[in-house]
Amino acid sequence: MEGRRQAARPTMGRGGPDLTSGPIGRTLILFSLPVLGSNVLQSINGSANAVWVSHILGEAALAAISNANQIFFLMLGAMFGLTMAANILIGQAIGASDPTLARKVVGSCTGFFAIVSAGVGVAGFVFTPAILDAMGAPPDARGPAIAYLQVIFAAMPFVFFFTFLMMAQRGTGDSRTPFLFSILAVALDVVLNPLLILGVGPLPRLGIAGSAAATLIAQTATLVALMAHLYARDSILALRPREWRLLAPDPMIVKALVLKGLPMAFQMIVVSLAATTMMGLVNGYGSETAAAYGAAVQLWTYVQMPGMALGAAVSSMAAQNVGAGRMDRVAEVARRGVLFSAIGTSTLVVLLLLAEPYVLRAFLPAESPALPIAAHLNQIVLWGFVPFSMAFIFNGVVRATGAVWPPLLAMIIALWGVRIPLANVLKPHIGADAIWWSFPMGSVVMVALAAGYYLWGGWRTARMLPSGAVQGETADTGLSTPVEKGDAAR
């Protein structure tokens, strides 16, 4: 059996290393670094675009894109769940060394994402005014927000499809190529922003719509370049004309994609709603505390990145090894991932605490009364990201089999059953410190639940696809129907 697998692998056009063999620690680090780089680039891109708009067009324009981006990021969060499910589906099929199944999964996912992204783009463009009215966008920002968001919705099909291809490539074992094309997309977006806002040279002066148009052009150009690269490399993600029939979404594959993707998408929504609720609690303590919290959150975004990158890496690695039936390697991926995540996040926390007086001044004036508040709350909150990052690893591993509901349940309990209630209960006794202490307490509960399910849950027998998903395939693809225990895990 192993000999047949090894013989099949070179023909599959993985585009990346075989994640089912070789040293686990080194492979995990090398795989996660480009993912980390991509996350950092996206954060820098968003910050740079906000700087261009605020400095060129003023505060009303910044308020407009802030309102519009809430919709944009909500849509991206929902799409993230589906793209993550596609990543796992493709990873399991490739790990099983089943090129026929892998191409069928790629074709169905590609066709499905093309249809969904086009539908979202058209519907969003038409209903943009109604969406902003429902959000209660400020009157002076409504007009600019409509102009910006309609172009963003026009860009969404390209953004969604580019995101899908990036995640799909990670499923094949290649995280380097998505990182390189992310550099291209971000560079184009950052450079085009001021040129299209101001109308430099022969370019039209588009105002706030120019910022969105920069995203549209950057994503479209990068998507075309990426697809050309995939065809030139004969990637398994590049379907040839004789395979275009596979673009018709297979109902069984789409069912797995949606049923497994929606819980992951809902997890992003749960996190966003919890963040909004916590912001409301913070606002109750005045503008200085709110400003301190806002500055601290900027740092927290970067503190979470090592855990998030490693979580994505272990999910891709585990998915291939699940498909290959190498559960021994899955266990080692989890151990190494937890260790690396704890070390990486702890190191970053220590560095930030040492450099805190200087780092916070990037977001707050040196004489701001919010500075000592931000320093105080960081002393309490930052360490909570260590267990939080470890939970990312446990959840990434179990999701790689298709067990997506337990991580969502753990997130709901940690945020809505512990963090928010704890902050409310302790407020009368310790004031704003109740909010700050609720963060690490929620993280401890989350890692306890994630580790408990990893150790004793039924995730090891779950799979993304049922048997018979591909007509005429061999009996054992590594993606067979879960037994009763696996069904419970899902």
mmCIF file with all atom_site columns, N, CA and C in Angstrom, residues 13 32 46 58 75 180 267 293 306 315 327 336 363 382 406 408 438 447:
data_model
loop_
_atom_site.group_PDB
_atom_site.id
_atom_site.type_symbol
_atom_site.label_atom_id
_atom_site.label_alt_id
_atom_site.label_comp_id
_atom_site.label_asym_id
_atom_site.label_entity_id
_atom_site.label_seq_id
_atom_site.pdbx_PDB_ins_code
_atom_site.Cartn_x
_atom_site.Cartn_y
_atom_site.Cartn_z
_atom_site.occupancy
_atom_site.B_iso_or_equiv
_atom_site.pdbx_formal_charge
_atom_site.auth_seq_id
_atom_site.auth_comp_id
_atom_site.auth_asym_id
_atom_site.auth_atom_id
_atom_site.pdbx_PDB_model_num
ATOM 1  N N  . GLY A 1 13  ? 1.038   16.660 -8.909 1.00 0.00 ? 13  GLY A N  1
ATOM 2  C CA . GLY A 1 13  ? 1.243   18.091 -9.030 1.00 0.00 ? 13  GLY A CA 1
ATOM 3  C C  . GLY A 1 13  ? 0.925   18.848 -7.762 1.00 0.00 ? 13  GLY A C  1
ATOM 4  N N  . SER A 1 32  ? 4.671   27.374 8.248  1.00 0.00 ? 32  SER A N  1
ATOM 5  C CA . SER A 1 32  ? 3.918   28.426 8.940  1.00 0.00 ? 32  SER A CA 1
ATOM 6  C C  . SER A 1 32  ? 4.495   29.825 8.711  1.00 0.00 ? 32  SER A C  1
ATOM 7  N N  . GLY A 1 46  ? -4.256  46.895 5.272  1.00 0.00 ? 46  GLY A N  1
ATOM 8  C CA . GLY A 1 46  ? -5.412  47.603 5.805  1.00 0.00 ? 46  GLY A CA 1
ATOM 9  C C  . GLY A 1 46  ? -5.019  48.906 6.482  1.00 0.00 ? 46  GLY A C  1
ATOM 10 N N  . GLY A 1 58  ? -9.769  62.957 4.592  1.00 0.00 ? 58  GLY A N  1
ATOM 11 C CA . GLY A 1 58  ? -10.302 63.446 5.859  1.00 0.00 ? 58  GLY A CA 1
ATOM 12 C C  . GLY A 1 58  ? -11.057 62.417 6.671  1.00 0.00 ? 58  GLY A C  1
ATOM 13 N N  . MET A 1 75  ? -18.017 39.504 5.513  1.00 0.00 ? 75  MET A N  1
ATOM 14 C CA . MET A 1 75  ? -18.114 38.604 4.360  1.00 0.00 ? 75  MET A CA 1
ATOM 15 C C  . MET A 1 75  ? -16.853 37.747 4.231  1.00 0.00 ? 75  MET A C  1
ATOM 16 N N  . LEU A 1 180 ? 4.062   34.759 -1.678 1.00 0.00 ? 180 LEU A N  1
ATOM 17 C CA . LEU A 1 180 ? 4.675   35.571 -2.722 1.00 0.00 ? 180 LEU A CA 1
ATOM 18 C C  . LEU A 1 180 ? 3.633   36.369 -3.500 1.00 0.00 ? 180 LEU A C  1
ATOM 19 N N  . GLN A 1 267 ? -17.807 30.744 13.638 1.00 0.00 ? 267 GLN A N  1
ATOM 20 C CA . GLN A 1 267 ? -16.836 31.035 14.693 1.00 0.00 ? 267 GLN A CA 1
ATOM 21 C C  . GLN A 1 267 ? -16.290 32.441 14.542 1.00 0.00 ? 267 GLN A C  1
ATOM 22 N N  . TYR A 1 293 ? -7.653  50.989 25.374 1.00 0.00 ? 293 TYR A N  1
ATOM 23 C CA . TYR A 1 293 ? -8.053  49.675 24.875 1.00 0.00 ? 293 TYR A CA 1
ATOM 24 C C  . TYR A 1 293 ? -7.799  49.574 23.366 1.00 0.00 ? 293 TYR A C  1
ATOM 25 N N  . PRO A 1 306 ? 1.448   34.539 15.497 1.00 0.00 ? 306 PRO A N  1
ATOM 26 C CA . PRO A 1 306 ? 2.169   33.261 15.473 1.00 0.00 ? 306 PRO A CA 1
ATOM 27 C C  . PRO A 1 306 ? 1.249   32.067 15.710 1.00 0.00 ? 306 PRO A C  1
ATOM 28 N N  . SER A 1 315 ? -3.226  22.540 10.598 1.00 0.00 ? 315 SER A N  1
ATOM 29 C CA . SER A 1 315 ? -4.451  22.061 9.971  1.00 0.00 ? 315 SER A CA 1
ATOM 30 C C  . SER A 1 315 ? -4.156  21.463 8.603  1.00 0.00 ? 315 SER A C  1
ATOM 31 N N  . MET A 1 327 ? -1.977  8.726  11.496 1.00 0.00 ? 327 MET A N  1
ATOM 32 C CA . MET A 1 327 ? -2.417  9.378  12.722 1.00 0.00 ? 327 MET A CA 1
ATOM 33 C C  . MET A 1 327 ? -1.289  9.540  13.730 1.00 0.00 ? 327 MET A C  1
ATOM 34 N N  . ARG A 1 336 ? 4.214   19.245 18.494 1.00 0.00 ? 336 ARG A N  1
ATOM 35 C CA . ARG A 1 336 ? 5.163   20.283 18.061 1.00 0.00 ? 336 ARG A CA 1
ATOM 36 C C  . ARG A 1 336 ? 4.466   21.637 17.911 1.00 0.00 ? 336 ARG A C  1
ATOM 37 N N  . PHE A 1 363 ? 0.716   54.622 18.926 1.00 0.00 ? 363 PHE A N  1
ATOM 38 C CA . PHE A 1 363 ? -0.739  54.764 18.799 1.00 0.00 ? 363 PHE A CA 1
ATOM 39 C C  . PHE A 1 363 ? -1.312  55.846 19.709 1.00 0.00 ? 363 PHE A C  1
ATOM 40 N N  . LEU A 1 382 ? -1.995  40.395 28.127 1.00 0.00 ? 382 LEU A N  1
ATOM 41 C CA . LEU A 1 382 ? -1.092  39.815 27.130 1.00 0.00 ? 382 LEU A CA 1
ATOM 42 C C  . LEU A 1 382 ? -0.765  38.347 27.389 1.00 0.00 ? 382 LEU A C  1
ATOM 43 N N  . PRO A 1 406 ? -17.111 20.921 17.773 1.00 0.00 ? 406 PRO A N  1
ATOM 44 C CA . PRO A 1 406 ? -16.543 21.105 19.112 1.00 0.00 ? 406 PRO A CA 1
ATOM 45 C C  . PRO A 1 406 ? -15.687 22.361 19.267 1.00 0.00 ? 406 PRO A C  1
ATOM 46 N N  . LEU A 1 408 ? -16.064 25.164 17.725 1.00 0.00 ? 408 LEU A N  1
ATOM 47 C CA . LEU A 1 408 ? -17.020 26.274 17.772 1.00 0.00 ? 408 LEU A CA 1
ATOM 48 C C  . LEU A 1 408 ? -17.684 26.350 19.138 1.00 0.00 ? 408 LEU A C  1
ATOM 49 N N  . SER A 1 438 ? -10.991 39.203 32.492 1.00 0.00 ? 438 SER A N  1
ATOM 50 C CA . SER A 1 438 ? -11.862 38.256 31.792 1.00 0.00 ? 438 SER A CA 1
ATOM 51 C C  . SER A 1 438 ? -11.197 37.674 30.552 1.00 0.00 ? 438 SER A C  1
ATOM 52 N N  . VAL A 1 447 ? -8.489  26.842 26.223 1.00 0.00 ? 447 VAL A N  1
ATOM 53 C CA . VAL A 1 447 ? -7.446  25.844 25.991 1.00 0.00 ? 447 VAL A CA 1
ATOM 54 C C  . VAL A 1 447 ? -7.755  24.560 26.748 1.00 0.00 ? 447 VAL A C  1
#
